Each structure stands twice: as structure tokens, then as C-alpha cells.
Tab-separated table of C-alpha atoms in Angstrom:
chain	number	residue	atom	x	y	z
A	507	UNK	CA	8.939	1.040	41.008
A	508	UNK	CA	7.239	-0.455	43.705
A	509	UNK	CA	4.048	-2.356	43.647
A	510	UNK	CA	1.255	0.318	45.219
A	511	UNK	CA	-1.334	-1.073	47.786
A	512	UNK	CA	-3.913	1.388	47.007
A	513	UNK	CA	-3.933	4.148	43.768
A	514	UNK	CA	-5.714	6.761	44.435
A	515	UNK	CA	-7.662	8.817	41.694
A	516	UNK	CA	-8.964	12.316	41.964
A	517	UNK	CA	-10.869	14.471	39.658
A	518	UNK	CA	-10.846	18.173	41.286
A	519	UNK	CA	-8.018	19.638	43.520
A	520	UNK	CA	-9.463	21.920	44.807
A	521	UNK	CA	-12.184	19.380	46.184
A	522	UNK	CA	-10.650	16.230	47.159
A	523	UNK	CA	-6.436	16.528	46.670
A	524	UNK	CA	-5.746	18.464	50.614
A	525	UNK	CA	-8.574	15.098	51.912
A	526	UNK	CA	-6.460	12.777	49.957
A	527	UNK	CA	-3.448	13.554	51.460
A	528	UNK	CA	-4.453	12.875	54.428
A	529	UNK	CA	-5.869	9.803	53.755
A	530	UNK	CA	-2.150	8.715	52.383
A	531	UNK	CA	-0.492	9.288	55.363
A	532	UNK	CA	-3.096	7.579	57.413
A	533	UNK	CA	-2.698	4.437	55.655
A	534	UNK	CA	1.499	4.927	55.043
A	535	UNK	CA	1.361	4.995	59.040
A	536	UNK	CA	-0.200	1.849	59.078
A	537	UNK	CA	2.793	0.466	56.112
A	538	UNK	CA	1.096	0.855	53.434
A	539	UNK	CA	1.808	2.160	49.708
A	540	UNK	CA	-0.158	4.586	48.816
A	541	UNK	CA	0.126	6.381	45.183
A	542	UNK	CA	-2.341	9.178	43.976
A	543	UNK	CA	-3.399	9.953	40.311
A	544	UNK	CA	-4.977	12.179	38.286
A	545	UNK	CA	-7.845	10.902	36.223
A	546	UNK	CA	-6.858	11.917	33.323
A	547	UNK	CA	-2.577	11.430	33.579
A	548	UNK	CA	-1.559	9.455	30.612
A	549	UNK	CA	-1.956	5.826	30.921
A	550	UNK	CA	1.287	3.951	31.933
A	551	UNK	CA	1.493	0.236	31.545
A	552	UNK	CA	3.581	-0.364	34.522
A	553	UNK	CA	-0.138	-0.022	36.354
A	554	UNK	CA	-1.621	-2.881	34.395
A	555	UNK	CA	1.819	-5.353	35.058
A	556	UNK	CA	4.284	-4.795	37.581
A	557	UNK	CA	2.648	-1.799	39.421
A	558	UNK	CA	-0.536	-3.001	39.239
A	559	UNK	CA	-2.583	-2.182	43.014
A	560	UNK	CA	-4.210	-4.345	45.160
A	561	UNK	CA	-7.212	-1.997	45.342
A	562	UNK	CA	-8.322	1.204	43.407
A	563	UNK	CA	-10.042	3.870	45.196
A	564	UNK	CA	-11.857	6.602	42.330
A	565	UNK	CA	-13.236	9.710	42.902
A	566	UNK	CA	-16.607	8.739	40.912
A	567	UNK	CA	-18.745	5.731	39.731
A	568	UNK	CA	-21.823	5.740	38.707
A	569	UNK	CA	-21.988	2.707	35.610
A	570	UNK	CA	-20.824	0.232	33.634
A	571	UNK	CA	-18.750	3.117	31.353
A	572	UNK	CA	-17.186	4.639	34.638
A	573	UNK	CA	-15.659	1.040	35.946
A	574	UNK	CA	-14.145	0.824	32.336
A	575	UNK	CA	-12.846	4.674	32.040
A	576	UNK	CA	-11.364	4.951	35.982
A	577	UNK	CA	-10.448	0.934	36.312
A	578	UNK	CA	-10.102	-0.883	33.411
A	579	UNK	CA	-8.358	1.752	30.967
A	580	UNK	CA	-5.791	2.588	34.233
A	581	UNK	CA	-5.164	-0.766	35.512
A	582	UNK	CA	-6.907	-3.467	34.300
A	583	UNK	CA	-9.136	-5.670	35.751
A	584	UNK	CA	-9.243	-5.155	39.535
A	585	UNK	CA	-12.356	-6.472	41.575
A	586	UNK	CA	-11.321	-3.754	44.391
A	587	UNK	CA	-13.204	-1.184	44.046
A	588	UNK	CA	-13.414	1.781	46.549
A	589	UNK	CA	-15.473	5.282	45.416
A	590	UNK	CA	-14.838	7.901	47.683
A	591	UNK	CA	-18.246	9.416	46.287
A	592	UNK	CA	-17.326	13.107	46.556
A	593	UNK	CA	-20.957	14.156	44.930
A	594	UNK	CA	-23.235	12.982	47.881
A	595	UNK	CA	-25.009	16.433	48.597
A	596	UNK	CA	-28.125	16.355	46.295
A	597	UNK	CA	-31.333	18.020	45.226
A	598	UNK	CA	-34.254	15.956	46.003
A	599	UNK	CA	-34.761	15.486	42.570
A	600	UNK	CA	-31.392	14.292	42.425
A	601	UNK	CA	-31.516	11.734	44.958
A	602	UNK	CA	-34.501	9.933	43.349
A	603	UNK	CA	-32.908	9.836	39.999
A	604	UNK	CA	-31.302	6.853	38.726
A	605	UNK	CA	-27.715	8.318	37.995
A	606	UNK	CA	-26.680	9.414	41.526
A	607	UNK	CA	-27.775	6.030	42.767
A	608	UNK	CA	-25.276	3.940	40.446
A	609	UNK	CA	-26.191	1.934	37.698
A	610	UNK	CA	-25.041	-1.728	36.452
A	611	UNK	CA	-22.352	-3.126	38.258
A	612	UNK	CA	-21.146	0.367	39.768
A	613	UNK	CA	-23.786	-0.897	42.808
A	614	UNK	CA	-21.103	-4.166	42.971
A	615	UNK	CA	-18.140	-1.199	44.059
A	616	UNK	CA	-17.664	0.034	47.488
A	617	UNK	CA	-19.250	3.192	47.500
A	618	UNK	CA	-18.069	5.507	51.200
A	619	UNK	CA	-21.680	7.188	52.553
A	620	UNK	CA	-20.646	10.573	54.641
A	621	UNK	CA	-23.785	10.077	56.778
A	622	UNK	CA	-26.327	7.740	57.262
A	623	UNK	CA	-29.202	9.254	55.423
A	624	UNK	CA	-27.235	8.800	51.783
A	625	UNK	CA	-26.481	4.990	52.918
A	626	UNK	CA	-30.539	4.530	53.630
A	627	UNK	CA	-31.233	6.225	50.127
A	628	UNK	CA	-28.739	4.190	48.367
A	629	UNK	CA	-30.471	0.934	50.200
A	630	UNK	CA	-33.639	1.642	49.185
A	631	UNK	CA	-32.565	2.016	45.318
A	632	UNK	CA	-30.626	-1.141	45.598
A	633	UNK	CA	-27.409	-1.218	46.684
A	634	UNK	CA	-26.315	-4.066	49.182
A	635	UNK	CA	-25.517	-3.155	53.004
A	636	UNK	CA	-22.326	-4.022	52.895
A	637	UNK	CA	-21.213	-1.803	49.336
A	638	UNK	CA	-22.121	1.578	50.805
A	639	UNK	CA	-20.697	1.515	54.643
A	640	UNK	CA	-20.474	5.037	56.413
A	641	UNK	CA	-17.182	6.857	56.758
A	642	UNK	CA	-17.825	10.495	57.553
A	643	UNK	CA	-16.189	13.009	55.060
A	644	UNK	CA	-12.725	13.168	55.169
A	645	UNK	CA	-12.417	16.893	54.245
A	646	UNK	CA	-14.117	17.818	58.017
A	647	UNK	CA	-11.291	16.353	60.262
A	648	UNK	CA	-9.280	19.410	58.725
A	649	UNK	CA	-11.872	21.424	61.578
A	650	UNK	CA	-11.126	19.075	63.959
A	651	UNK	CA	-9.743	20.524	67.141
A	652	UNK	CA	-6.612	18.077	66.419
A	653	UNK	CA	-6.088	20.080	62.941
A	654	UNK	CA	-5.876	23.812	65.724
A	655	UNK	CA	-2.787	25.593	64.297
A	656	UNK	CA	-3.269	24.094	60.540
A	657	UNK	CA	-5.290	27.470	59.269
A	658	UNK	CA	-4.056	30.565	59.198
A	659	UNK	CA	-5.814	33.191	62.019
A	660	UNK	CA	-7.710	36.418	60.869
A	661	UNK	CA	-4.874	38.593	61.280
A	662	UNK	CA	-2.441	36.744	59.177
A	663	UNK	CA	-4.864	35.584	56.528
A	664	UNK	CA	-5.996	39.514	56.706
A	665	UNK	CA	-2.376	40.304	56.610
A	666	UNK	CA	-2.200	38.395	53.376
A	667	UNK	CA	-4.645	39.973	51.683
A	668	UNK	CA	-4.807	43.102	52.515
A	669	UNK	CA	-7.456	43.348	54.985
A	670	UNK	CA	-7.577	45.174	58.564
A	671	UNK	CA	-7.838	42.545	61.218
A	672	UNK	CA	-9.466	45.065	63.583
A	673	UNK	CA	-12.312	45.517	61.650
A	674	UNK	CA	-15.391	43.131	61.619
A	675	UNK	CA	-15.005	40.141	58.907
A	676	UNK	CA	-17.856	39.151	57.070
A	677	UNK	CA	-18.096	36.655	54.601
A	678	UNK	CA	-20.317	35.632	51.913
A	679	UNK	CA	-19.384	32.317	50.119
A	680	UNK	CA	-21.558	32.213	46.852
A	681	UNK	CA	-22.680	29.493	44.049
A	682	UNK	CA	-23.755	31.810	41.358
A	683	UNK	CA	-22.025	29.760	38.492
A	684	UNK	CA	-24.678	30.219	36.276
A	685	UNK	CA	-25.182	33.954	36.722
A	686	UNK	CA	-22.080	35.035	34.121
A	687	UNK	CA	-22.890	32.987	31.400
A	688	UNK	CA	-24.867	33.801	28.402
A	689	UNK	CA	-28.014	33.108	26.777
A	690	UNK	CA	-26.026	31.270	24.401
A	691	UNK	CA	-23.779	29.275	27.411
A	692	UNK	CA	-26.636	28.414	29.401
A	693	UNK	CA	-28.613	27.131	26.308
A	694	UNK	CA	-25.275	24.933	25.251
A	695	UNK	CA	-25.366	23.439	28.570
A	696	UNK	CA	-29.264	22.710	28.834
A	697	UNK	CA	-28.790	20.821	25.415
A	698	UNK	CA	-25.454	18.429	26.396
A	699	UNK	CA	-27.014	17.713	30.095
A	700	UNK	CA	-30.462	17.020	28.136
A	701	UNK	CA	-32.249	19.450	30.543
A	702	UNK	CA	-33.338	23.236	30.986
A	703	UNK	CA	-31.236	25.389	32.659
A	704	UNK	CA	-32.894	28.395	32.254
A	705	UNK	CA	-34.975	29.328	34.669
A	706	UNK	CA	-32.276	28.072	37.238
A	707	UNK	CA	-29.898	30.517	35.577
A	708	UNK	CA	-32.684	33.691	36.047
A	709	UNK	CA	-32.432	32.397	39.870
A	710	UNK	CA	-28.572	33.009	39.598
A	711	UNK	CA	-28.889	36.324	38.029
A	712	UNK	CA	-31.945	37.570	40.194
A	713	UNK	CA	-30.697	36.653	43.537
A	714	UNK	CA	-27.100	37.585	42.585
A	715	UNK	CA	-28.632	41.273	42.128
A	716	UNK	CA	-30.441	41.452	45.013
A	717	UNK	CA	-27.453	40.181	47.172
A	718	UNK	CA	-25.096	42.586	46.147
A	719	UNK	CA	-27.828	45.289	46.412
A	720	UNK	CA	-27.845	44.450	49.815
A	721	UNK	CA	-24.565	44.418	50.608
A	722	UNK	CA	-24.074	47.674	48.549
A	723	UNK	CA	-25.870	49.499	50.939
A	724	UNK	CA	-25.302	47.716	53.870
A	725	UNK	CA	-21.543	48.642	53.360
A	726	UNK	CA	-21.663	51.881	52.440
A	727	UNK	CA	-24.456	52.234	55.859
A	728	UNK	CA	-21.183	50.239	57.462
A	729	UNK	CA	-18.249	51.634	56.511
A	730	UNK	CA	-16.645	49.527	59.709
A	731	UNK	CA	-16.915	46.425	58.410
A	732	UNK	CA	-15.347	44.763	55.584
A	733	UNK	CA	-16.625	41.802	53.451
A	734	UNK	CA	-14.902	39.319	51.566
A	735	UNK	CA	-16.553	37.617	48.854
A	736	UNK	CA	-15.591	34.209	47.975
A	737	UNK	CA	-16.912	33.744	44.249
A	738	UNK	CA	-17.811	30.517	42.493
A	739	UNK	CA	-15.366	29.234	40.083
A	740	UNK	CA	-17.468	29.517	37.027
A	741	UNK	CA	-17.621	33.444	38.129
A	742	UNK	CA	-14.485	34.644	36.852
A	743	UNK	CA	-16.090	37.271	34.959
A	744	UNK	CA	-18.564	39.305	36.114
A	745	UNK	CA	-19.198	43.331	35.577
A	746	UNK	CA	-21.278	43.525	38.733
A	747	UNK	CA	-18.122	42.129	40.755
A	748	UNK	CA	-15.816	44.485	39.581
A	749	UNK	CA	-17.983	47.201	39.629
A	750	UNK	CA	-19.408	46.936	43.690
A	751	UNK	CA	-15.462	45.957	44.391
A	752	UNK	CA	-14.543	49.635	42.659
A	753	UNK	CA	-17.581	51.061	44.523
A	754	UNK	CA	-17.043	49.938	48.292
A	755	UNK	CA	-13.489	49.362	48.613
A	756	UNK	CA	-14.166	47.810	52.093
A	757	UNK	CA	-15.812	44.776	49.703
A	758	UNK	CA	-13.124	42.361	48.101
A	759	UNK	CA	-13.565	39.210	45.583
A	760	UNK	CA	-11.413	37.213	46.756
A	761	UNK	CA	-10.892	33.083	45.311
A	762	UNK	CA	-7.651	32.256	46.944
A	763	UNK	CA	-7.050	29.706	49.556
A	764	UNK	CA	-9.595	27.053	50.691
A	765	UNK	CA	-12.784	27.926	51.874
A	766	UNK	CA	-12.510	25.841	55.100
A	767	UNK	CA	-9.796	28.632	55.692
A	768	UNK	CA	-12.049	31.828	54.596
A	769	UNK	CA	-14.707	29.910	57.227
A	770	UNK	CA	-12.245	29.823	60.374
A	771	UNK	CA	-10.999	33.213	60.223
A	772	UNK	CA	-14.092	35.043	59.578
A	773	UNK	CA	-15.802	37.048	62.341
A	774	UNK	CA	-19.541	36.197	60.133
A	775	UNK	CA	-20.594	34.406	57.499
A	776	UNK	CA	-23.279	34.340	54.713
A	777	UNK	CA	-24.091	31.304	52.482
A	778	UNK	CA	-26.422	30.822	49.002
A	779	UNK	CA	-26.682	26.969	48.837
A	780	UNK	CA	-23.488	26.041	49.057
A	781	UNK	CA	-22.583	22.641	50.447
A	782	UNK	CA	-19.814	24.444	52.539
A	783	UNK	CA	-22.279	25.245	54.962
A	784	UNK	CA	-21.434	21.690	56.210
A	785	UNK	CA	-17.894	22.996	57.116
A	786	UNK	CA	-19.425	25.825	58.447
A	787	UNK	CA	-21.186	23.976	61.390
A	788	UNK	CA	-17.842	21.425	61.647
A	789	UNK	CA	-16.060	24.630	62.182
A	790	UNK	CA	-18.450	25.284	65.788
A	791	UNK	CA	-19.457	28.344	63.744
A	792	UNK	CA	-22.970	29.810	62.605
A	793	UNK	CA	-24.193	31.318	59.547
A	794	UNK	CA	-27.220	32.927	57.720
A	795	UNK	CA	-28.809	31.968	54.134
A	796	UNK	CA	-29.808	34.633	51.877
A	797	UNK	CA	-32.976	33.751	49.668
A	798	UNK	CA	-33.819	36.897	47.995
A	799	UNK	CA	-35.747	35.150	45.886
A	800	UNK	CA	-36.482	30.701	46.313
A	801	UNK	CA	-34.289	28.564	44.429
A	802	UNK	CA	-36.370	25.545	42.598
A	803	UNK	CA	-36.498	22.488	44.146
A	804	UNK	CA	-34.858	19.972	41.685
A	805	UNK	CA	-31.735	22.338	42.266
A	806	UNK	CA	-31.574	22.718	45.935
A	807	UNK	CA	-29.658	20.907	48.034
A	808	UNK	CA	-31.789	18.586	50.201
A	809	UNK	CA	-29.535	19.587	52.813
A	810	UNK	CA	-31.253	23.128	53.328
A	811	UNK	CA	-34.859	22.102	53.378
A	812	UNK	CA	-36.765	23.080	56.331
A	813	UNK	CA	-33.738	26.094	56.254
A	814	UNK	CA	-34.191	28.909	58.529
A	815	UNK	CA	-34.130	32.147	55.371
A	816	UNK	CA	-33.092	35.482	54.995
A	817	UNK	CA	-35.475	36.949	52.330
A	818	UNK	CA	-35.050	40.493	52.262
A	819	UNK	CA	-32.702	43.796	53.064
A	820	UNK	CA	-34.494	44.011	56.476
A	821	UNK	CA	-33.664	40.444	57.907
A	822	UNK	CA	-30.201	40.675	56.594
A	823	UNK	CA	-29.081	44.150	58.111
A	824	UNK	CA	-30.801	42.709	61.368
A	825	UNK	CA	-28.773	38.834	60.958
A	826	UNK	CA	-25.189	41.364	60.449
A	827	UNK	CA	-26.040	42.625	63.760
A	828	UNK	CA	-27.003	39.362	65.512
A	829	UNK	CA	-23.140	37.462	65.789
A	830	UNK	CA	-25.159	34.340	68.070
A	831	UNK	CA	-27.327	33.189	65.759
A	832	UNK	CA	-28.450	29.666	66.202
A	833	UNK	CA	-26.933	27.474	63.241
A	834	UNK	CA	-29.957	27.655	60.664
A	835	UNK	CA	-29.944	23.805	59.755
A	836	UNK	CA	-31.051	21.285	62.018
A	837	UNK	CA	-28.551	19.140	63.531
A	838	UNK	CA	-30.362	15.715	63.360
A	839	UNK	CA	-30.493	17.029	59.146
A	840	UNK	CA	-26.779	17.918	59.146
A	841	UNK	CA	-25.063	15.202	61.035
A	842	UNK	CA	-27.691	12.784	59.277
A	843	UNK	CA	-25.615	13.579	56.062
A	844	UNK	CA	-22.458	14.057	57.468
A	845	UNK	CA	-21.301	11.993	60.659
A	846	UNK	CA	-19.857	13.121	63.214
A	847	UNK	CA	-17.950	10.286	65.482
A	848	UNK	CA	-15.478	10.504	67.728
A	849	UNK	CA	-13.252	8.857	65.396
A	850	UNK	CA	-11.947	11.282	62.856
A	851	UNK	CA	-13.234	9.847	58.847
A	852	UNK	CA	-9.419	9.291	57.605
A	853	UNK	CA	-9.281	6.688	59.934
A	854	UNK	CA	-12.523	5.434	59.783
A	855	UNK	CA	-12.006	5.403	55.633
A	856	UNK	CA	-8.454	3.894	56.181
A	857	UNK	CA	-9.887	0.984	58.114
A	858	UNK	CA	-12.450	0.354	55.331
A	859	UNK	CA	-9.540	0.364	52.613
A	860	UNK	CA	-6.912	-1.817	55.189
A	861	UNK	CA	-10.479	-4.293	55.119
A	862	UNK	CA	-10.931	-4.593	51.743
A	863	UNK	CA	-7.153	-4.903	50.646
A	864	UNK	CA	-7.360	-7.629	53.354
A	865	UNK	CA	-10.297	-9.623	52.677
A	866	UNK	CA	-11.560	-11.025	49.351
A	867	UNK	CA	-13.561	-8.800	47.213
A	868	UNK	CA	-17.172	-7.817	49.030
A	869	UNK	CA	-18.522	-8.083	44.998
A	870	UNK	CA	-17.245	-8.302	41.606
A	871	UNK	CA	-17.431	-5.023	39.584
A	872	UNK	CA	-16.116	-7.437	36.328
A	873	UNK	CA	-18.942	-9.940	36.412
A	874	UNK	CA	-21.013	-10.827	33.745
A	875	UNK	CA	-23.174	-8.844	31.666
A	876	UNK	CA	-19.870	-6.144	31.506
A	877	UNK	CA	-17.545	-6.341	29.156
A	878	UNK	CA	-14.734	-3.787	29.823
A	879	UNK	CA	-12.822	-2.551	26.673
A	880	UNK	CA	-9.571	-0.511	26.284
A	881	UNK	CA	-10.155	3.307	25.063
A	882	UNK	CA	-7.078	3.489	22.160
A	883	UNK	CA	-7.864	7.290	21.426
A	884	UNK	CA	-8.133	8.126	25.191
A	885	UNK	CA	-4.702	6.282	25.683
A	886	UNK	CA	-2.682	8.164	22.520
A	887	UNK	CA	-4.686	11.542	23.023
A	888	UNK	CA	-3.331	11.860	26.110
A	889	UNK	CA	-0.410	10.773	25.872
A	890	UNK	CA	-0.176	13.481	23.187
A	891	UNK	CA	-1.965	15.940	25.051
A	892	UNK	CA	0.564	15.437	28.523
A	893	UNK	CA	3.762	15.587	25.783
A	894	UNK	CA	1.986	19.049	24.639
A	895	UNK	CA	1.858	20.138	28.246
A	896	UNK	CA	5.172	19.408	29.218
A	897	UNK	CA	6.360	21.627	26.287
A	898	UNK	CA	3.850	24.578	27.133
A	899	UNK	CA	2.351	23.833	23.684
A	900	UNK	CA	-1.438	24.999	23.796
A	901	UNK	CA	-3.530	23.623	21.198
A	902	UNK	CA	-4.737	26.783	20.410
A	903	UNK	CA	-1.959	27.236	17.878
A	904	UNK	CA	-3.410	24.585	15.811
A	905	UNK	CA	-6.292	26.464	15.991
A	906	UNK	CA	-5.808	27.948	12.148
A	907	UNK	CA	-4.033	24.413	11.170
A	908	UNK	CA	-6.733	21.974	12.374
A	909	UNK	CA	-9.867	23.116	14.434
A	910	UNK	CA	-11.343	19.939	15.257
A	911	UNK	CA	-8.078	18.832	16.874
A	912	UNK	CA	-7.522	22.648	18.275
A	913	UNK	CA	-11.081	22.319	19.959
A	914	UNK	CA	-10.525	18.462	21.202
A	915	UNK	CA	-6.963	18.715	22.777
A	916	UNK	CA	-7.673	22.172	23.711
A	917	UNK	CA	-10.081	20.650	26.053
A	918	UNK	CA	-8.383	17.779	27.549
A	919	UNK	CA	-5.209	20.572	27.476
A	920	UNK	CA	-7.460	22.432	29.900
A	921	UNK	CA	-8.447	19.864	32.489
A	922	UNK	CA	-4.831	18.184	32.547
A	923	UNK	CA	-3.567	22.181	33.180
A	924	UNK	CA	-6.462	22.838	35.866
A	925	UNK	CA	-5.681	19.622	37.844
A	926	UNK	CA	-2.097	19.187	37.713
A	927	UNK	CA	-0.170	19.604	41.277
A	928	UNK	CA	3.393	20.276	41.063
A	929	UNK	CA	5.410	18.421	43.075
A	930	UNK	CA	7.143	20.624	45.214
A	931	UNK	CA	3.554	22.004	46.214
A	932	UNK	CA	2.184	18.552	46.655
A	933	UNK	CA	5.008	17.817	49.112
A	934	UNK	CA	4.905	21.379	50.709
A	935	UNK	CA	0.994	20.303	51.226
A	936	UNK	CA	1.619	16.955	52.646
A	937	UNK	CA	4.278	17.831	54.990
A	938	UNK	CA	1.806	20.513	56.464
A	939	UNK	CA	-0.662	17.848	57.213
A	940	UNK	CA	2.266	15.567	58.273
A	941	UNK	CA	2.662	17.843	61.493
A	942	UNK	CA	-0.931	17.251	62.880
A	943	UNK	CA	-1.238	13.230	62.309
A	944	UNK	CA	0.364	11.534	65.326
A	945	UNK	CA	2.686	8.988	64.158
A	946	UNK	CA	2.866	9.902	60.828
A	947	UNK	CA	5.819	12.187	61.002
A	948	UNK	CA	8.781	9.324	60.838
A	949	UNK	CA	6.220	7.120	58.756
A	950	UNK	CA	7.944	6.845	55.427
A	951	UNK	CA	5.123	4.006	54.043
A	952	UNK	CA	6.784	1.080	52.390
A	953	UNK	CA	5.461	-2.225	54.018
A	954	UNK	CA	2.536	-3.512	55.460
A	955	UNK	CA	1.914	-4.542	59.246
């Protein structure tokens, strides 16, 4: 197999693997070879020898232990270093802490800034200029007017589901995650992230109540409208769901297809604090947060402070009515964390990789005090794990057998399952795209300029 000029790793597909197509074909137009991974596909040797790439660009790093986990245990040593840095929209909290500003030599690795304000914070906690150059975010040229035609309209994504594309779309797109866990859960997590979810969790829960109160009667006052709700992933099981869902049939859960897709076609749209509300305003659309209750600082995006609010049944039956709102986030705030040139980000990020496969290395994520080291278990656990896979073998029938090993390949069983892309749908995907990248579509890759 062919040397690659660039591997690509990602971590969520749902997140990055639709940007990172794109960003493929932008640099196979330009000749390049351009391979994309998984971060936890078995480890194949060819990658350290013969199919070694020039430069790896990760999905995360943030230390010492992330160079040696997404670099070192895939291909080696390699001083080209590229994070696409897909966690950039933090709490202020966040932002001062030491982890999201990279630690050891992770400041030595390119790390992509969406916007201007995370390359200033990342200066001031000492990274170098030249490591953290802005891009934009890849995932907003899909909203592009250059990407018209790519998303389905309202009546055929109603079509789809179900809906009636005469009546008023409303959607809410909500972050409850912590809402449907336990006591128990939320305690588990507090004690492996070393901090106390609780209270954050009683935000969940409380404004989740009061939300759906709202639209409860709102609903059942508008029996005209219909409103989709897009749930969190971690909310795949919730009572109060199913039960408003059974209550007001014209309100649907609804997870499938992108949210970028949900934002396009719908008539209105409500937000928590999700970090979508970027794509919202990309979009040329408006929305309005719901606060029922504040959410704590150290958890809020930074994005949303100085936020224009929705706080209670009044102001929300009174922003369902009002279809011209002005965008409640200050553009100076949004644009200052994601860019918005004229020049689309997969180009902009494709001219940062096409530099550094070009030039020597800006820094040296190897030097001195590191000391990378191979993971063995990582390497034959999933390799083991993969062989299991491709078998439909779930660990969970070693569950009476073995328990330890039930529990720890169940786990890795469960990631390598959630992020896995079939091929025929990863082709089906990047032809799609293929259509709305000019010069791209007789661009097999295959050779540099």
C-alpha cells in the first residue's frame, strides 16, 4: 500500500468524520494521500515502516501521554504534528485550567484555533505564535452557500420522518446528558473526573422539567405547530421523553441525522447551551436560549455569556411568536471564536497541512524530557477486541467466564462498535460531499503537485 501524506485520526463520528471528509478531498485535489483512522483501530505495523506518513493530524492533544497514545503507539516517531482541536468551546473555568491549554510538549504540536479569541488564550498560557494558527472550523463550510442543495429541505426531511411540512417547525436541540443518570452514575463520574457533578446534574434535571413543562402546554395551547426534539446522546432513556411524546403527539424525539440538518430545515429553533448554536448563526438563522433556571459558571460555555435569556413560560410563548428575533449572541463574541473569512476553513486547514508537510517541523513534539514508550496491552487488546468485532462476539458472554476481561473488552468492544464507519457508507458520504467541491470530482489523490 501506498505511502500516506497525511493520516488522519478521529475520535467521534458523529463530530468530526462528515468535516474530515472534506478535508480529504481538499487536499486529494491538491495530489495528495490522504488516509483516515480511527483512534482506537488495531495497530498495524505497515504505519510505523513502509506506510509510515509524512504528517499526523489527531483529533486531541493535550500532554506528554496523548503524543505517545495518538503518535507514537500508531506510527512512531513523527515530529509532524497537526491537532485539529475539536474541544475549543469552553467554560470559563475551563479555559483557565491547565488541561485545555496543553501540557509538556503537546504546546510543541500544531494545534488549529477556530477563532482568534482561543489562539490569544492559548498565547497567554504559553503556546508559541506560530503552534496555534487560526483555521476557522471546518464543520461550518457545510452552511456555506456553496454546500446549497447538500441538506435535505423541510418537506423531505419532514417527509422522512413523519412530519407535516405545512405546519410550523420548531426545534429544540438539548444538552441534558446528565439529567437520566442516577445518583449512583453521576456520583461514579464525579469520582473518575476528580470533581462534583452534582449540583450540575440538579441543573439538568430542574431545567429539563421546566422545559418540557413549557412546551407541554405550549403545544397542547398550539396544536398547529409541531416540535421536534433533538436529544443529547447520553439521553437515551428518559420517562419524561416518552411520556410528553405519548402526550402531545405533535412533539417527537427525534436523534437521527446531523444537527446542522435539523438547523436548516427548521422554521424555529430553541437551544440549552449547546455549542450548535454556532451552526445556528452560520446557518443565517436565529434562535432563543431557555434558562429556566442559570446554569453554573464553571459549566457554561463562555460562548453564551452576556446571552440574551429566556427565563420563564411567559418569554418563551412570546419568543414562539416572534420568528425575527435578533440572534441572541453577539457577533464580535461569536465570530471571535469561530472565524468567518471569505475563504472556506477546509482550505484554509489544507494550506496549513500542504505547509507543514512542506517545510521542516515548526517544533519537535519528541524532544527531550519525553520519552515515548510502546503500549503492548493496548496493541494485543485490540487487536483482540477488532478480531471479536469482526465475528459479532460481544464480551458480554464472558461475562460468567471472566468479569474483569467481560468489563475491560466490553468497553473498548463499545467504542470500536460506536465509531466504526462501514465502508460503503463512508464512500456514500464522501461522494455526497464530492459533488459540492469544485475540482474534486475527477480528483482521484495519488501524487503531489
Amino acid at each position: 500500500m501506498s505511502r500516506p501524506d497525511f493520516l488522519i485520526l478521529y475520535e467521534h463520528v458523529v463530530r468530526e468524520y462528515e468535516s474530515l471528509l472534506l478535508l480529504k478531498l481538499e487536499l486529494e485535489r491538491r495530489g495528495y494521500r490522504v488516509e483516515i483512522q480511527q483512534l482506537l483501530d488495531r495497530k498495524q505495523l505497515r504505519r510505523r515502516f513502509w506506510a509510515k506518513p509524512e504528517v499526523l493530524v489527531s483529533s486531541c492533544m493535550y500532554d506528554d501521554e496523548a503524543i505517545n497514545s495518538h503518535v507514537y503507539n500508531n506510527v512512531g516517531v513523527c515530529r509532524k504534528v497537526v491537532n485539529l482541536h475539536w474541544e475549543q468551546m469552553l467554560s470559563d473555568t475551563q479555559e483557565e485550567g491547565a488541561w485545555f491549554n496543553f501540557n509538556g510538549n503537546a504546546k510543541r504540536c500544531v494545534q488549529t484555533c477556530w477563532g482568534e479569541r482561543t489562539k490569544q488564550r492559548l498565547v497567554a498560557h504559553g503556546m508559541q505564535e506560530k503552534n496555534c494558527p487560526v483555521t476557522g472550523a471546518v464543520m461550518m463550510d457545510f452552511l456555506r452557500p456553496q454546500f446549497s442543495g447538500y441538506f435535505l429541505d423541510k418537506a423531505a426531511l419532514c417527509g422522512r420522518f413523519g412530519l407535516d411540512p405545512n405546519k410550523k417547525l420548531m426545534l429544540y436541540i438539548s444538552s441534558f446528558g446528565y439529567a437520566s443518570m442516577s445518583d449512583d452514575e453521576v456520583k461514579e463520574l464525579s469520582d473518575m473526573a476528580g470533581e462534583d457533578f452534582s449540583g450540575f446534574a440538579k441543573t439538568n434535571r430542574v431545567s429539563m422539567a421546566q422545559t418540557l413543562d413549557w412546551f407541554d402546554r405550549y403545544l397542547g395551547e398550539h396544536p398547529e405547530v409541531q416540535l421536534v426534539y433533538r436529544r443529547h446522546p447520553s439521553e437515551w432513556n428518559s420517562p419524561a421523553l416518552e411520556a410528553l411524546a405519548k402526550k402531545r403527539p405533535n412533539f417527537r424525539v427525534i436523534f437521527a441525522d446531523s444537527v446542522k440538518q435539523w438547523i436548516v430545515a427548521a422554521d424555529q429553533i430553541f437551544i440549552w447551551m449547546s455549542t450548535a448554536i454556532a451552526e445556528v448563526y452560520f446557518a443565517g438563522k436565529s434562535c432563543h436560549i431557555l434558562r429556566p433556571v442559570p446554569i453554573e459558571h464553571e459549566y457554561d460555555p463562555v460562548i453564551y455569556k452576556g446571552a440574551r435569556y429566556v427565563t420563564d413560560y411567559a418569554g418563551f410563548a412570546a419568543a414562539a411568536a416572534d420568528e425575527a428575533a435578533p440572534f441572541p449572541i453577539e457577533k464580535d463574541v461569536i465570530e471571535g471564536y469561530f472565524d468567518a473569512s471569505d475563504t472556506p476553513a477546509c482550505v484554509r486547514m489544507a494550506d496549513l497541512l500542504e505547509d507543514v508537510y512542506k517545510n521542516p517541523p515548526r517544533d519537535d513534539p519528541f524532544a527531550p524530557p519525553f520519552r515515548p514508550h510502546f503500549n503492548w496491552l493496548k496493541f494485543f487488546a485490540l487487536a483482540g477486541v477488532h478480531a471479536m468485532y469482526a465475528v459479532h462476539l460481544d464480551p458480554k458472554a464472558f461475562s460468567k467466564l471472566c468479569p474483569p476481561f467481560a468489563r475491560f473488552a466490553g468497553r473498548i468492544y463499545g467504542y470500536v462498535a460506536k465509531a466504526h464507519v462501514p465502508r460503503a457508507d463512508a464512500a456514500a458520504m464522501e461522494e455526497k460531499i464530492r459533488r459540492f467541491l469544485p475540482g474534486a470530482e475527477n480528483s482521484p489523490g495519488g501524487g503531489k503537485p
